Amino acid sequence: MTQPVAFVTGASTGIGFETAKKLAAHGFTVYAGARRVDKMEPLAARGVRIVALDVTNEESMSAAVGGVIAAHGRIDVLVNNAGYGSYGSLEEVEPAEGRRQFDVNVFGLARMTQLVIPAMRAAGRGRIINVSSMGGKMYEPLGAWYHATKFAVEGLSDCLRMELKPHGIGVSIIEPGGTRSEWGAISARGLRASSGTGPYAAQARVMAAVLATTDKAAFCTPPGAVADAIVHAAISPRPKTRYQVGGSARALLLLRRLLPDRVFDAVIWTIYKRFPA
């Protein structure tokens, strides 16, 4: 059998970068897609094939997927990892930014999935792995747009899993907690820009401090650990439908299941106010 083919979106840094490396090490022909092509050059040295990809652009997505299918006749595994976190009060974040958050985190994921399904269905097999977040089941202040997209990814993925099962295509959801990457620092900058002054400034200072720790805090999960879960979902004969990765994800999601809403609200603020603003 020829090498299985995987396509990883959002592969310029963090989870996507580590996933591309690990899938290549497990014998996959890996295509890594992102807008920042220069950031993926180290992957090329490991045999990963680099693709310019913008998941908000139809032409870019169609060309990227079409090129891989033309070369190999199929894509065996799609890892939908591209995404970012837009934070700020709902009152203050511009509607255009809310739409962009959905374009990247939900509609880009959905369109990439649409593009790979026909070849998977024709082959009678395939894996679609959607990187969600513990934020798809819990919430934070000033994170309305981001959390809304991750709740949407959870529902989309559950529906997709059921409709694709008769065609031999599996769907798994990855739910990381805080992960060491540039994601948090970028999200914190956006939060300060949108809500750092004005009526939500006090909350914004707390939340920005929390977000800014994700590249160095001891409780945050290395991106390689999340990549390990993705590889398991890609190669296991019986992958899980969901992978909660990291102690923070498991602990907070357990509390979310057990506690009433207002008690969980209080827990979140108690935890988050420990971070120096």
PDB file of C-alpha atoms in Angstrom:
ATOM      1  CA  MET A   1       0.000   0.000   0.000  1.00  0.00           C
ATOM      2  CA  THR A   2       1.246   3.506  -0.819  1.00  0.00           C
ATOM      3  CA  GLN A   3       1.923   5.987   1.953  1.00  0.00           C
ATOM      4  CA  PRO A   4      -1.212   7.511   3.470  1.00  0.00           C
ATOM      5  CA  VAL A   5      -1.719  11.179   2.649  1.00  0.00           C
ATOM      6  CA  ALA A   6      -2.494  13.810   5.292  1.00  0.00           C
ATOM      7  CA  PHE A   7      -3.323  17.488   4.967  1.00  0.00           C
ATOM      8  CA  VAL A   8      -2.803  19.750   8.013  1.00  0.00           C
ATOM      9  CA  THR A   9      -4.139  23.316   8.071  1.00  0.00           C
ATOM     10  CA  GLY A  10      -2.748  26.066  10.268  1.00  0.00           C
ATOM     11  CA  ALA A  11       0.661  24.398  10.213  1.00  0.00           C
ATOM     12  CA  SER A  12       2.942  27.419  10.513  1.00  0.00           C
ATOM     13  CA  THR A  13       3.321  27.171  14.307  1.00  0.00           C
ATOM     14  CA  GLY A  14       2.176  25.353  17.418  1.00  0.00           C
ATOM     15  CA  ILE A  15      -0.192  22.401  17.183  1.00  0.00           C
ATOM     16  CA  GLY A  16      -0.323  22.306  13.389  1.00  0.00           C
ATOM     17  CA  PHE A  17       3.464  22.484  13.021  1.00  0.00           C
ATOM     18  CA  GLU A  18       4.021  19.661  15.526  1.00  0.00           C
ATOM     19  CA  THR A  19       1.253  17.573  13.966  1.00  0.00           C
ATOM     20  CA  ALA A  20       2.797  17.803  10.512  1.00  0.00           C
ATOM     21  CA  LYS A  21       6.156  16.685  11.936  1.00  0.00           C
ATOM     22  CA  LYS A  22       4.703  13.747  13.832  1.00  0.00           C
ATOM     23  CA  LEU A  23       2.520  12.500  10.980  1.00  0.00           C
ATOM     24  CA  ALA A  24       5.546  12.577   8.682  1.00  0.00           C
ATOM     25  CA  ALA A  25       7.497  10.571  11.255  1.00  0.00           C
ATOM     26  CA  HIS A  26       4.668   8.008  11.260  1.00  0.00           C
ATOM     27  CA  GLY A  27       5.029   7.427   7.534  1.00  0.00           C
ATOM     28  CA  PHE A  28       2.452   9.825   6.122  1.00  0.00           C
ATOM     29  CA  THR A  29       2.949  11.942   3.045  1.00  0.00           C
ATOM     30  CA  VAL A  30       2.102  15.251   4.710  1.00  0.00           C
ATOM     31  CA  TYR A  31       0.935  18.484   3.163  1.00  0.00           C
ATOM     32  CA  ALA A  32       1.163  21.449   5.542  1.00  0.00           C
ATOM     33  CA  GLY A  33      -0.912  24.515   4.735  1.00  0.00           C
ATOM     34  CA  ALA A  34      -0.846  28.050   6.132  1.00  0.00           C
ATOM     35  CA  ARG A  35      -0.617  31.666   5.020  1.00  0.00           C
ATOM     36  CA  ARG A  36       2.842  32.164   6.539  1.00  0.00           C
ATOM     37  CA  VAL A  37       4.739  29.840   4.232  1.00  0.00           C
ATOM     38  CA  ASP A  38       8.144  30.994   5.493  1.00  0.00           C
ATOM     39  CA  LYS A  39       7.340  29.712   8.988  1.00  0.00           C
ATOM     40  CA  MET A  40       6.922  26.192   7.601  1.00  0.00           C
ATOM     41  CA  GLU A  41      10.339  25.945   5.950  1.00  0.00           C
ATOM     42  CA  PRO A  42      11.738  23.751   8.785  1.00  0.00           C
ATOM     43  CA  LEU A  43       9.018  21.223   7.953  1.00  0.00           C
ATOM     44  CA  ALA A  44      10.294  20.898   4.393  1.00  0.00           C
ATOM     45  CA  ALA A  45      13.587  19.570   5.763  1.00  0.00           C
ATOM     46  CA  ARG A  46      11.559  16.723   7.302  1.00  0.00           C
ATOM     47  CA  GLY A  47       9.926  15.830   4.008  1.00  0.00           C
ATOM     48  CA  VAL A  48       6.697  17.730   4.611  1.00  0.00           C
ATOM     49  CA  ARG A  49       5.258  19.392   1.512  1.00  0.00           C
ATOM     50  CA  ILE A  50       4.482  23.071   2.023  1.00  0.00           C
ATOM     51  CA  VAL A  51       1.310  24.648   0.637  1.00  0.00           C
ATOM     52  CA  ALA A  52       0.180  28.270   0.719  1.00  0.00           C
ATOM     53  CA  LEU A  53      -3.320  28.187   2.188  1.00  0.00           C
ATOM     54  CA  ASP A  54      -5.847  30.812   3.264  1.00  0.00           C
ATOM     55  CA  VAL A  55      -8.954  29.165   4.727  1.00  0.00           C
ATOM     56  CA  THR A  56     -10.979  32.311   4.110  1.00  0.00           C
ATOM     57  CA  ASN A  57     -10.308  32.188   0.355  1.00  0.00           C
ATOM     58  CA  GLU A  58     -12.212  29.755  -1.863  1.00  0.00           C
ATOM     59  CA  GLU A  59      -9.643  29.779  -4.649  1.00  0.00           C
ATOM     60  CA  SER A  60      -6.812  29.057  -2.217  1.00  0.00           C
ATOM     61  CA  MET A  61      -8.623  26.154  -0.567  1.00  0.00           C
ATOM     62  CA  SER A  62      -9.804  24.605  -3.836  1.00  0.00           C
ATOM     63  CA  ALA A  63      -6.346  24.859  -5.386  1.00  0.00           C
ATOM     64  CA  ALA A  64      -4.623  23.346  -2.339  1.00  0.00           C
ATOM     65  CA  VAL A  65      -6.950  20.359  -2.001  1.00  0.00           C
ATOM     66  CA  GLY A  66      -7.221  19.893  -5.754  1.00  0.00           C
ATOM     67  CA  GLY A  67      -3.451  19.798  -6.118  1.00  0.00           C
ATOM     68  CA  VAL A  68      -3.065  17.047  -3.521  1.00  0.00           C
ATOM     69  CA  ILE A  69      -5.864  14.941  -4.992  1.00  0.00           C
ATOM     70  CA  ALA A  70      -4.430  15.404  -8.493  1.00  0.00           C
ATOM     71  CA  ALA A  71      -1.060  14.160  -7.247  1.00  0.00           C
ATOM     72  CA  HIS A  72      -2.264  11.229  -5.137  1.00  0.00           C
ATOM     73  CA  GLY A  73      -5.885  10.568  -6.021  1.00  0.00           C
ATOM     74  CA  ARG A  74      -6.974  10.995  -2.427  1.00  0.00           C
ATOM     75  CA  ILE A  75      -6.480  12.581   0.992  1.00  0.00           C
ATOM     76  CA  ASP A  76      -6.656  10.010   3.774  1.00  0.00           C
ATOM     77  CA  VAL A  77      -6.546  12.371   6.763  1.00  0.00           C
ATOM     78  CA  LEU A  78      -7.587  16.005   7.039  1.00  0.00           C
ATOM     79  CA  VAL A  79      -6.538  17.874  10.176  1.00  0.00           C
ATOM     80  CA  ASN A  80      -8.535  21.100  10.472  1.00  0.00           C
ATOM     81  CA  ASN A  81      -6.304  23.056  12.819  1.00  0.00           C
ATOM     82  CA  ALA A  82      -6.364  26.593  11.385  1.00  0.00           C
ATOM     83  CA  GLY A  83      -7.902  29.074  13.782  1.00  0.00           C
ATOM     84  CA  TYR A  84      -7.362  32.001  16.107  1.00  0.00           C
ATOM     85  CA  GLY A  85      -8.978  33.531  19.181  1.00  0.00           C
ATOM     86  CA  SER A  86     -10.862  36.819  18.923  1.00  0.00           C
ATOM     87  CA  TYR A  87     -11.446  38.313  22.392  1.00  0.00           C
ATOM     88  CA  GLY A  88     -13.215  41.453  23.507  1.00  0.00           C
ATOM     89  CA  SER A  89     -16.625  42.469  24.764  1.00  0.00           C
ATOM     90  CA  LEU A  90     -19.499  41.710  22.420  1.00  0.00           C
ATOM     91  CA  GLU A  91     -20.478  45.366  22.659  1.00  0.00           C
ATOM     92  CA  GLU A  92     -17.103  46.613  21.454  1.00  0.00           C
ATOM     93  CA  VAL A  93     -15.870  44.049  18.915  1.00  0.00           C
ATOM     94  CA  GLU A  94     -16.693  45.164  15.378  1.00  0.00           C
ATOM     95  CA  PRO A  95     -19.205  42.927  13.559  1.00  0.00           C
ATOM     96  CA  ALA A  96     -16.689  42.454  10.749  1.00  0.00           C
ATOM     97  CA  GLU A  97     -14.253  40.892  13.229  1.00  0.00           C
ATOM     98  CA  GLY A  98     -16.969  38.542  14.502  1.00  0.00           C
ATOM     99  CA  ARG A  99     -17.620  37.440  10.921  1.00  0.00           C
ATOM    100  CA  ARG A 100     -13.908  36.922  10.300  1.00  0.00           C
ATOM    101  CA  GLN A 101     -13.692  34.763  13.443  1.00  0.00           C
ATOM    102  CA  PHE A 102     -16.406  32.514  12.042  1.00  0.00           C
ATOM    103  CA  ASP A 103     -14.874  32.568   8.558  1.00  0.00           C
ATOM    104  CA  VAL A 104     -11.592  31.165   9.865  1.00  0.00           C
ATOM    105  CA  ASN A 105     -12.696  28.899  12.709  1.00  0.00           C
ATOM    106  CA  VAL A 106     -15.944  27.486  11.274  1.00  0.00           C
ATOM    107  CA  PHE A 107     -16.553  28.199   7.601  1.00  0.00           C
ATOM    108  CA  GLY A 108     -12.948  27.539   6.582  1.00  0.00           C
ATOM    109  CA  LEU A 109     -13.019  24.244   8.466  1.00  0.00           C
ATOM    110  CA  ALA A 110     -16.353  23.320   6.886  1.00  0.00           C
ATOM    111  CA  ARG A 111     -15.221  24.184   3.364  1.00  0.00           C
ATOM    112  CA  MET A 112     -11.956  22.244   3.649  1.00  0.00           C
ATOM    113  CA  THR A 113     -14.025  19.293   4.829  1.00  0.00           C
ATOM    114  CA  GLN A 114     -16.429  19.612   1.914  1.00  0.00           C
ATOM    115  CA  LEU A 115     -13.524  19.590  -0.507  1.00  0.00           C
ATOM    116  CA  VAL A 116     -11.965  16.362   0.795  1.00  0.00           C
ATOM    117  CA  ILE A 117     -15.144  14.326   1.367  1.00  0.00           C
ATOM    118  CA  PRO A 118     -15.820  13.239  -2.253  1.00  0.00           C
ATOM    119  CA  ALA A 119     -12.434  11.529  -2.627  1.00  0.00           C
ATOM    120  CA  MET A 120     -12.731   9.942   0.835  1.00  0.00           C
ATOM    121  CA  ARG A 121     -16.231   8.733   0.051  1.00  0.00           C
ATOM    122  CA  ALA A 122     -15.081   7.255  -3.260  1.00  0.00           C
ATOM    123  CA  ALA A 123     -12.287   5.408  -1.439  1.00  0.00           C
ATOM    124  CA  GLY A 124     -14.655   4.241   1.302  1.00  0.00           C
ATOM    125  CA  ARG A 125     -12.357   5.482   4.054  1.00  0.00           C
ATOM    126  CA  GLY A 126     -10.809   8.567   5.601  1.00  0.00           C
ATOM    127  CA  ARG A 127     -10.344  10.526   8.809  1.00  0.00           C
ATOM    128  CA  ILE A 128     -11.380  14.107   9.521  1.00  0.00           C
ATOM    129  CA  ILE A 129      -9.865  15.541  12.701  1.00  0.00           C
ATOM    130  CA  ASN A 130     -11.194  18.883  13.883  1.00  0.00           C
ATOM    131  CA  VAL A 131      -9.209  20.862  16.416  1.00  0.00           C
ATOM    132  CA  SER A 132     -11.753  22.443  18.732  1.00  0.00           C
ATOM    133  CA  SER A 133     -10.909  23.462  22.308  1.00  0.00           C
ATOM    134  CA  MET A 134     -12.090  23.024  25.839  1.00  0.00           C
ATOM    135  CA  GLY A 135     -13.633  26.375  24.893  1.00  0.00           C
ATOM    136  CA  GLY A 136     -16.185  24.456  22.866  1.00  0.00           C
ATOM    137  CA  LYS A 137     -17.789  23.268  26.102  1.00  0.00           C
ATOM    138  CA  MET A 138     -17.046  26.041  28.581  1.00  0.00           C
ATOM    139  CA  TYR A 139     -16.830  29.820  28.476  1.00  0.00           C
ATOM    140  CA  GLU A 140     -14.884  32.862  29.596  1.00  0.00           C
ATOM    141  CA  PRO A 141     -15.761  36.535  29.886  1.00  0.00           C
ATOM    142  CA  LEU A 142     -14.940  38.604  26.790  1.00  0.00           C
ATOM    143  CA  GLY A 143     -14.651  35.494  24.639  1.00  0.00           C
ATOM    144  CA  ALA A 144     -18.113  35.424  23.069  1.00  0.00           C
ATOM    145  CA  TRP A 145     -17.071  35.237  19.418  1.00  0.00           C
ATOM    146  CA  TYR A 146     -14.267  32.729  19.991  1.00  0.00           C
ATOM    147  CA  HIS A 147     -16.311  30.395  22.162  1.00  0.00           C
ATOM    148  CA  ALA A 148     -19.266  30.629  19.793  1.00  0.00           C
ATOM    149  CA  THR A 149     -17.060  29.309  16.979  1.00  0.00           C
ATOM    150  CA  LYS A 150     -15.775  26.411  19.061  1.00  0.00           C
ATOM    151  CA  PHE A 151     -19.278  25.466  20.221  1.00  0.00           C
ATOM    152  CA  ALA A 152     -20.179  25.468  16.518  1.00  0.00           C
ATOM    153  CA  VAL A 153     -17.232  23.192  15.668  1.00  0.00           C
ATOM    154  CA  GLU A 154     -18.398  20.708  18.300  1.00  0.00           C
ATOM    155  CA  GLY A 155     -21.929  20.532  16.894  1.00  0.00           C
ATOM    156  CA  LEU A 156     -20.752  20.443  13.292  1.00  0.00           C
ATOM    157  CA  SER A 157     -18.351  17.604  14.055  1.00  0.00           C
ATOM    158  CA  ASP A 158     -20.951  15.506  15.876  1.00  0.00           C
ATOM    159  CA  CYS A 159     -23.392  15.803  12.979  1.00  0.00           C
ATOM    160  CA  LEU A 160     -20.625  15.073  10.486  1.00  0.00           C
ATOM    161  CA  ARG A 161     -19.521  11.956  12.368  1.00  0.00           C
ATOM    162  CA  MET A 162     -22.969  10.425  12.043  1.00  0.00           C
ATOM    163  CA  GLU A 163     -23.553  11.310   8.405  1.00  0.00           C
ATOM    164  CA  LEU A 164     -20.137  10.107   7.246  1.00  0.00           C
ATOM    165  CA  LYS A 165     -20.016   6.842   9.194  1.00  0.00           C
ATOM    166  CA  PRO A 166     -21.898   4.878   6.488  1.00  0.00           C
ATOM    167  CA  HIS A 167     -19.215   5.973   4.023  1.00  0.00           C
ATOM    168  CA  GLY A 168     -16.307   4.687   6.113  1.00  0.00           C
ATOM    169  CA  ILE A 169     -15.123   8.153   7.144  1.00  0.00           C
ATOM    170  CA  GLY A 170     -14.355   8.817  10.803  1.00  0.00           C
ATOM    171  CA  VAL A 171     -14.548  12.164  12.582  1.00  0.00           C
ATOM    172  CA  SER A 172     -12.694  13.053  15.784  1.00  0.00           C
ATOM    173  CA  ILE A 173     -12.660  16.240  17.846  1.00  0.00           C
ATOM    174  CA  ILE A 174      -9.565  17.470  19.679  1.00  0.00           C
ATOM    175  CA  GLU A 175     -10.275  19.547  22.802  1.00  0.00           C
ATOM    176  CA  PRO A 176      -7.022  21.012  24.139  1.00  0.00           C
ATOM    177  CA  GLY A 177      -6.756  23.144  27.223  1.00  0.00           C
ATOM    178  CA  GLY A 178      -4.244  25.981  27.416  1.00  0.00           C
ATOM    179  CA  THR A 179      -1.430  25.177  25.007  1.00  0.00           C
ATOM    180  CA  ARG A 180       2.034  26.706  24.859  1.00  0.00           C
ATOM    181  CA  SER A 181       2.032  28.732  21.669  1.00  0.00           C
ATOM    182  CA  GLU A 182       1.818  32.263  20.319  1.00  0.00           C
ATOM    183  CA  TRP A 183      -1.984  31.932  20.216  1.00  0.00           C
ATOM    184  CA  GLY A 184      -2.535  33.431  23.675  1.00  0.00           C
ATOM    185  CA  ALA A 185      -0.251  36.416  23.217  1.00  0.00           C
ATOM    186  CA  ILE A 186      -1.916  37.293  19.918  1.00  0.00           C
ATOM    187  CA  SER A 187      -5.369  36.920  21.477  1.00  0.00           C
ATOM    188  CA  ALA A 188      -4.344  39.118  24.420  1.00  0.00           C
ATOM    189  CA  ARG A 189      -3.207  41.882  22.061  1.00  0.00           C
ATOM    190  CA  GLY A 190      -6.531  41.808  20.260  1.00  0.00           C
ATOM    191  CA  LEU A 191      -8.393  41.888  23.564  1.00  0.00           C
ATOM    192  CA  ARG A 192      -6.488  44.937  24.780  1.00  0.00           C
ATOM    193  CA  ALA A 193      -7.107  46.698  21.480  1.00  0.00           C
ATOM    194  CA  SER A 194     -10.858  46.103  21.541  1.00  0.00           C
ATOM    195  CA  SER A 195     -11.665  46.353  25.271  1.00  0.00           C
ATOM    196  CA  GLY A 196      -8.565  47.578  27.048  1.00  0.00           C
ATOM    197  CA  THR A 197     -10.178  50.905  27.809  1.00  0.00           C
ATOM    198  CA  GLY A 198     -13.763  51.781  28.575  1.00  0.00           C
ATOM    199  CA  PRO A 199     -16.433  49.893  30.550  1.00  0.00           C
ATOM    200  CA  TYR A 200     -14.827  46.446  30.279  1.00  0.00           C
ATOM    201  CA  ALA A 201     -11.235  47.472  30.987  1.00  0.00           C
ATOM    202  CA  ALA A 202     -11.053  45.796  34.415  1.00  0.00           C
ATOM    203  CA  GLN A 203     -12.217  42.453  33.018  1.00  0.00           C
ATOM    204  CA  ALA A 204      -9.941  42.886  30.011  1.00  0.00           C
ATOM    205  CA  ARG A 205      -6.872  43.305  32.222  1.00  0.00           C
ATOM    206  CA  VAL A 206      -7.617  40.008  33.978  1.00  0.00           C
ATOM    207  CA  MET A 207      -8.383  38.095  30.790  1.00  0.00           C
ATOM    208  CA  ALA A 208      -5.372  39.495  28.932  1.00  0.00           C
ATOM    209  CA  ALA A 209      -3.136  38.340  31.782  1.00  0.00           C
ATOM    210  CA  VAL A 210      -4.624  34.839  31.538  1.00  0.00           C
ATOM    211  CA  LEU A 211      -4.241  34.660  27.760  1.00  0.00           C
ATOM    212  CA  ALA A 212      -0.691  35.993  27.834  1.00  0.00           C
ATOM    213  CA  THR A 213       0.471  33.095  30.026  1.00  0.00           C
ATOM    214  CA  THR A 214      -0.265  30.372  27.492  1.00  0.00           C
ATOM    215  CA  ASP A 215       3.204  30.432  25.947  1.00  0.00           C
ATOM    216  CA  LYS A 216       4.997  29.759  29.242  1.00  0.00           C
ATOM    217  CA  ALA A 217       2.733  28.728  32.123  1.00  0.00           C
ATOM    218  CA  ALA A 218       3.576  25.409  33.758  1.00  0.00           C
ATOM    219  CA  PHE A 219      -0.038  24.229  33.593  1.00  0.00           C
ATOM    220  CA  CYS A 220      -0.229  24.719  29.819  1.00  0.00           C
ATOM    221  CA  THR A 221       0.189  21.735  27.517  1.00  0.00           C
ATOM    222  CA  PRO A 222       3.064  21.475  25.020  1.00  0.00           C
ATOM    223  CA  PRO A 223       1.742  21.501  21.444  1.00  0.00           C
ATOM    224  CA  GLY A 224       3.467  18.163  20.875  1.00  0.00           C
ATOM    225  CA  ALA A 225       1.101  16.511  23.357  1.00  0.00           C
ATOM    226  CA  VAL A 226      -1.884  17.757  21.357  1.00  0.00           C
ATOM    227  CA  ALA A 227      -0.194  16.522  18.187  1.00  0.00           C
ATOM    228  CA  ASP A 228       0.159  13.075  19.785  1.00  0.00           C
ATOM    229  CA  ALA A 229      -3.618  12.948  20.268  1.00  0.00           C
ATOM    230  CA  ILE A 230      -4.135  13.945  16.641  1.00  0.00           C
ATOM    231  CA  VAL A 231      -1.776  11.205  15.460  1.00  0.00           C
ATOM    232  CA  HIS A 232      -3.690   8.666  17.557  1.00  0.00           C
ATOM    233  CA  ALA A 233      -6.933   9.837  15.940  1.00  0.00           C
ATOM    234  CA  ALA A 234      -5.288   9.453  12.536  1.00  0.00           C
ATOM    235  CA  ILE A 235      -3.824   5.957  12.930  1.00  0.00           C
ATOM    236  CA  SER A 236      -5.832   4.122  15.590  1.00  0.00           C
ATOM    237  CA  PRO A 237      -8.088   1.311  14.360  1.00  0.00           C
ATOM    238  CA  ARG A 238     -10.739   2.689  16.719  1.00  0.00           C
ATOM    239  CA  PRO A 239     -10.092   6.375  17.381  1.00  0.00           C
ATOM    240  CA  LYS A 240     -11.971   8.260  20.052  1.00  0.00           C
ATOM    241  CA  THR A 241     -14.708  10.659  19.065  1.00  0.00           C
ATOM    242  CA  ARG A 242     -13.189  13.247  21.432  1.00  0.00           C
ATOM    243  CA  TYR A 243      -9.731  13.811  22.890  1.00  0.00           C
ATOM    244  CA  GLN A 244      -9.437  16.103  25.901  1.00  0.00           C
ATOM    245  CA  VAL A 245      -5.770  17.043  26.050  1.00  0.00           C
ATOM    246  CA  GLY A 246      -4.053  18.551  29.071  1.00  0.00           C
ATOM    247  CA  GLY A 247      -4.847  18.670  32.752  1.00  0.00           C
ATOM    248  CA  SER A 248      -6.557  22.051  32.535  1.00  0.00           C
ATOM    249  CA  ALA A 249      -9.008  20.756  29.930  1.00  0.00           C
ATOM    250  CA  ARG A 250      -9.906  17.647  31.893  1.00  0.00           C
ATOM    251  CA  ALA A 251     -10.283  19.520  35.193  1.00  0.00           C
ATOM    252  CA  LEU A 252     -12.311  22.443  33.880  1.00  0.00           C
ATOM    253  CA  LEU A 253     -14.590  20.311  31.722  1.00  0.00           C
ATOM    254  CA  LEU A 254     -15.277  18.030  34.678  1.00  0.00           C
ATOM    255  CA  LEU A 255     -16.241  21.064  36.749  1.00  0.00           C
ATOM    256  CA  ARG A 256     -18.413  22.341  33.921  1.00  0.00           C
ATOM    257  CA  ARG A 257     -20.343  19.060  33.863  1.00  0.00           C
ATOM    258  CA  LEU A 258     -20.796  18.979  37.640  1.00  0.00           C
ATOM    259  CA  LEU A 259     -21.473  22.567  38.636  1.00  0.00           C
ATOM    260  CA  PRO A 260     -24.498  24.823  38.082  1.00  0.00           C
ATOM    261  CA  ASP A 261     -23.853  27.791  35.788  1.00  0.00           C
ATOM    262  CA  ARG A 262     -23.499  30.483  38.452  1.00  0.00           C
ATOM    263  CA  VAL A 263     -21.181  28.341  40.552  1.00  0.00           C
ATOM    264  CA  PHE A 264     -19.022  27.693  37.499  1.00  0.00           C
ATOM    265  CA  ASP A 265     -19.038  31.445  36.773  1.00  0.00           C
ATOM    266  CA  ALA A 266     -17.610  32.024  40.239  1.00  0.00           C
ATOM    267  CA  VAL A 267     -14.989  29.294  39.800  1.00  0.00           C
ATOM    268  CA  ILE A 268     -13.752  30.844  36.553  1.00  0.00           C
ATOM    269  CA  TRP A 269     -13.370  34.300  38.102  1.00  0.00           C
ATOM    270  CA  THR A 270     -11.710  32.848  41.205  1.00  0.00           C
ATOM    271  CA  ILE A 271      -9.132  31.044  39.060  1.00  0.00           C
ATOM    272  CA  TYR A 272      -8.550  33.880  36.635  1.00  0.00           C
ATOM    273  CA  LYS A 273      -8.180  36.628  39.224  1.00  0.00           C
ATOM    274  CA  ARG A 274      -5.101  34.851  40.537  1.00  0.00           C
ATOM    275  CA  PHE A 275      -3.248  36.113  37.463  1.00  0.00           C
ATOM    276  CA  PRO A 276      -1.583  39.499  38.001  1.00  0.00           C
ATOM    277  CA  ALA A 277      -3.191  42.014  35.642  1.00  0.00           C
TER     278      ALA A 277
END
